[in-house]
Structure formats: C-alpha cells, structure tokens
Amino acid sequence: MSDQRLRSSSAVTPFVLDIRSLGRRPGTMTQIHRTVTCDHSLGLDLIAIPADSEIDLDLRLESVNEGVLVTGTVSGETEGQCARCLDPVSGTVNVFLTELFAHPDSVTEQTTDADDVHRIVDDRVDLEQAVIDAVGLDLPMTPLCREDCGGLCVECGVRLDTADPEHGHEFIDPKWAALREKFADPASADAPGPARDAAGPTG
C-alpha cells in the first residue's frame, strides 16, 4: 500500500526524488539533471512559471548524518503582466536551492517543528514546496514591462505611453460643481425674457 501511494504521489508531482541509492552513508552523493513539467503555475499572481512549461532541475543530493542535503539550481521561463500597464511580460527565473531533508528518526526530525524542516518520507524527498518558496521569493512582486512604464490613465484606462501628449481629464471638485453649473453661462442671466419685457421701461 505504501509503494502504491508513493507511485501516485510521484505521478502528481515531478519533484519527488527517490533517495534509496544514497543509503544512510554520510558523504554518498548523486547528481540529478532532468527537465520536468508541473500541472500548475509556480510563482506569484502577476508573474510565474506557467503550468505545463518546462522546469530544469540541476541538483546534487548528498547523504549527511541527519538526512539528505539537496543543493542546486531550478530554472524556468516566466510569463505574466506588467503591474502598471497590464501588458504581457516574460523572462527567466533561476533559483538556487539548499535544503536539508531530515531522516524520520534523526535528532533534527525529533527536535524541530514540522514547518521548520523538510522530512524524508519512505526514502523519498519532495522538493515541490521548496521550489515554490524559492521561485516566489525570487520573482518581483510588481513586474514591469520597463522601469519607466507610465501605466494606465486612471480615468479612462488608456495606456499613457501610447496616449496623445495632451491626453488628460479635467477634474472638478464636487464641492464646486454646483457653482460651476450655476455660473457656466453668465450671459444667460442678462438675456431678455418674457417677465423683463412685460415690465416695460421705468422712469
């Protein structure tokens, strides 16, 4: 049952690695070079490695006293949108991992909170959360198509970089809007009307 569950887990995430070849002999190591895909995006809301795109893993797994030390790089192409003008942006993310996965009966496993250290489960390590965290920390919170992007007009949404140089919107404080309407056409106050004509000349 355990082997079946692990095979299912491996099918779900490409980041599960079998470490049985390392044994528990400190100093034993192996290199892993592979290209994988993930069925969900990795990154932030505005920019991420898209789902089903290629992710390159270049890793070294080393057996140490307390578990397995995983070091190496994870890289992939990113897609997203500019935080100012919402135009598409793309790039590459390349992060370096250094993660210790503790043996189930190690001192590290017994004395460290579950959220503070990764665990080896059934002779396998799952790098997915470590990759998610590393990629998320490396990507910009506000990706830009370029540093001086003018963004969008807050009134009509037009992209300011391509708008007419004279583009703008007249803004009237609501407190003065009624007065402006009242005095919008001063000439109308002097225009002849029926009441004034009926009064006739005075004096």
Coordinates of C-alpha atoms in Angstrom, one line a residue:
M1 CA 0.0 0.0 0.0
S2 CA 2.9 2.4 0.8
D3 CA 4.6 1.8 -2.6
Q4 CA 1.3 2.4 -4.4
R5 CA 0.7 5.6 -2.5
L6 CA 4.2 6.8 -3.4
R7 CA 3.8 6.0 -7.0
S8 CA 0.6 8.0 -7.1
S9 CA 2.4 10.9 -5.4
S10 CA 5.2 10.8 -7.9
A11 CA 2.7 10.9 -10.7
V12 CA 1.1 14.0 -9.3
T13 CA 4.4 16.0 -8.7
P14 CA 7.6 15.7 -10.7
F15 CA 9.6 17.0 -7.7
V16 CA 9.6 13.7 -5.7
L17 CA 13.0 12.1 -5.8
D18 CA 13.9 8.6 -4.8
I19 CA 17.0 8.6 -2.5
R20 CA 17.3 4.9 -1.8
S21 CA 20.6 4.7 -3.7
L22 CA 22.2 7.0 -1.2
G23 CA 21.5 4.7 1.7
R24 CA 22.5 6.3 5.1
R25 CA 26.2 6.6 4.4
P26 CA 27.3 10.2 5.1
G27 CA 29.3 11.5 2.1
T28 CA 27.5 9.5 -0.5
M29 CA 26.1 11.7 -3.2
T30 CA 24.4 11.7 -6.6
Q31 CA 23.7 14.2 -9.3
I32 CA 20.3 14.7 -10.9
H33 CA 19.7 16.6 -14.2
R34 CA 16.2 16.5 -15.5
T35 CA 13.6 18.6 -17.2
V36 CA 10.1 18.3 -15.8
T37 CA 6.7 19.9 -16.1
C38 CA 4.2 20.8 -13.5
D39 CA 0.4 20.9 -13.8
H40 CA 0.1 24.2 -12.0
S41 CA 1.9 27.5 -12.2
L42 CA 4.8 28.3 -9.8
G43 CA 5.2 31.8 -8.7
L44 CA 3.1 34.9 -7.9
D45 CA -0.2 36.3 -9.1
L46 CA 1.3 38.7 -11.7
I47 CA 4.2 36.5 -12.9
A48 CA 5.0 32.9 -12.7
I49 CA 6.4 29.8 -14.4
P50 CA 3.2 28.7 -16.3
A51 CA 1.6 25.4 -15.9
D52 CA 2.9 22.6 -18.2
S53 CA 6.0 24.6 -19.1
E54 CA 9.5 23.1 -18.8
I55 CA 11.4 23.4 -15.5
D56 CA 15.1 22.4 -15.4
L57 CA 16.5 20.7 -12.3
D58 CA 20.2 20.6 -11.8
L59 CA 20.7 19.1 -8.3
R60 CA 23.1 17.3 -6.1
L61 CA 21.8 15.0 -3.4
E62 CA 24.3 14.3 -0.5
S63 CA 23.8 11.9 2.4
V64 CA 24.6 13.6 5.7
N65 CA 24.3 12.4 9.3
E66 CA 20.9 13.9 9.8
G67 CA 19.4 13.3 6.4
V68 CA 19.9 14.3 2.8
L69 CA 21.2 17.7 1.7
V70 CA 19.8 18.9 -1.6
T71 CA 21.7 21.7 -3.4
G72 CA 21.5 23.0 -7.0
T73 CA 19.5 25.2 -9.3
V74 CA 16.0 25.2 -10.6
S75 CA 15.1 27.4 -13.7
G76 CA 12.3 28.1 -16.0
E77 CA 10.7 30.6 -18.3
T78 CA 8.2 33.0 -16.7
E79 CA 5.1 34.8 -18.1
G80 CA 2.9 37.4 -16.5
Q81 CA 1.8 41.0 -16.9
C82 CA 3.1 44.4 -16.1
A83 CA 1.8 45.7 -12.8
R84 CA 1.3 49.2 -14.3
C85 CA 0.0 48.8 -17.9
L86 CA -1.0 45.1 -17.8
D87 CA 0.9 44.3 -21.0
P88 CA 2.5 40.8 -21.2
V89 CA 5.9 40.4 -19.7
S90 CA 8.2 37.3 -19.8
G91 CA 11.6 36.3 -18.5
T92 CA 13.6 33.6 -16.8
V93 CA 13.9 32.6 -13.2
N94 CA 16.9 30.8 -11.9
V95 CA 17.0 29.9 -8.2
F96 CA 19.5 28.1 -6.0
L97 CA 18.3 25.5 -3.5
T98 CA 19.9 24.5 -0.3
E99 CA 17.5 22.2 1.6
L100 CA 18.0 19.6 4.3
F101 CA 15.6 16.7 4.4
A102 CA 15.7 15.0 7.8
H103 CA 15.6 11.3 8.4
P104 CA 12.5 10.2 10.4
D105 CA 14.5 9.1 13.4
S106 CA 17.1 11.8 13.4
V107 CA 17.7 14.4 16.1
T108 CA 16.8 17.1 13.7
E109 CA 13.5 15.5 13.0
Q110 CA 12.7 14.9 16.6
T111 CA 13.7 18.4 17.9
T112 CA 12.5 20.7 15.0
D113 CA 9.0 21.9 14.4
A114 CA 7.3 20.4 11.3
D115 CA 7.2 23.7 9.5
D116 CA 10.9 24.4 10.0
V117 CA 12.5 21.3 8.3
H118 CA 11.6 19.0 5.4
R119 CA 11.2 15.3 6.1
I120 CA 12.2 12.2 4.2
V121 CA 9.1 10.0 3.7
D122 CA 9.5 6.4 2.6
D123 CA 13.0 7.0 1.1
R124 CA 11.8 9.9 -1.0
V125 CA 12.2 13.7 -0.8
D126 CA 9.5 16.1 -2.2
L127 CA 11.1 19.3 -3.5
E128 CA 7.9 21.0 -4.6
Q129 CA 7.3 23.3 -1.6
A130 CA 11.0 24.2 -1.5
V131 CA 10.8 25.1 -5.2
I132 CA 7.6 27.1 -4.8
D133 CA 9.1 29.1 -1.9
A134 CA 12.4 29.8 -3.8
V135 CA 10.7 30.9 -7.0
G136 CA 8.2 33.0 -5.2
L137 CA 10.9 34.9 -3.3
D138 CA 13.0 35.4 -6.4
L139 CA 10.2 36.9 -8.6
P140 CA 9.3 40.6 -8.4
M141 CA 6.2 41.5 -6.6
T142 CA 5.5 44.2 -9.2
P143 CA 6.8 43.1 -12.5
L144 CA 7.2 45.9 -15.1
C145 CA 7.5 45.8 -18.9
R146 CA 10.2 48.5 -18.3
E147 CA 11.3 50.6 -15.4
D148 CA 9.7 53.9 -16.7
C149 CA 6.4 52.4 -17.7
G150 CA 3.8 55.1 -17.5
G151 CA 0.9 52.8 -16.6
L152 CA -2.7 53.4 -17.4
C153 CA -4.9 56.5 -17.2
V154 CA -6.9 56.2 -14.0
E155 CA -9.9 57.9 -15.6
C156 CA -10.3 56.1 -19.0
G157 CA -7.7 53.2 -18.8
V158 CA -5.7 54.2 -21.9
R159 CA -2.1 53.3 -21.9
L160 CA -0.2 56.5 -21.1
D161 CA 2.9 55.5 -23.0
T162 CA 0.9 55.5 -26.3
A163 CA -1.6 58.2 -25.5
D164 CA -1.6 61.7 -27.1
P165 CA 0.9 64.0 -25.3
E166 CA -2.1 66.3 -24.5
H167 CA -4.1 63.4 -23.0
G168 CA -5.8 64.4 -19.8
H169 CA -9.1 64.8 -18.0
E170 CA -10.5 67.9 -16.3
F171 CA -11.3 67.2 -12.7
I172 CA -13.7 69.4 -10.8
D173 CA -14.1 69.1 -7.0
P174 CA -17.7 68.0 -6.3
K175 CA -17.9 70.9 -3.8
W176 CA -17.6 73.4 -6.7
A177 CA -19.5 71.5 -9.3
A178 CA -22.8 73.2 -8.4
L179 CA -21.3 76.6 -8.5
R180 CA -19.7 75.9 -11.9
E181 CA -23.1 74.8 -13.3
K182 CA -24.8 77.9 -11.9
F183 CA -22.3 80.3 -13.5
A184 CA -21.4 78.2 -16.5
D185 CA -23.1 80.8 -18.9
P186 CA -23.1 84.3 -17.3
A187 CA -24.6 85.8 -20.5
S188 CA -27.8 83.9 -19.9
A189 CA -28.5 86.0 -16.8
D190 CA -28.7 89.2 -18.9
A191 CA -30.7 87.7 -21.7
P192 CA -34.1 89.2 -22.2
G193 CA -37.0 87.2 -21.0
P194 CA -40.8 87.4 -21.0
A195 CA -41.0 88.8 -17.5
R196 CA -38.5 91.5 -18.1
D197 CA -40.1 92.6 -21.4
A198 CA -43.5 92.8 -19.8
A199 CA -42.3 95.2 -17.1
G200 CA -41.5 97.8 -19.8
P201 CA -39.2 100.8 -19.3
T202 CA -39.0 102.5 -16.0
G203 CA -38.5 106.1 -15.1

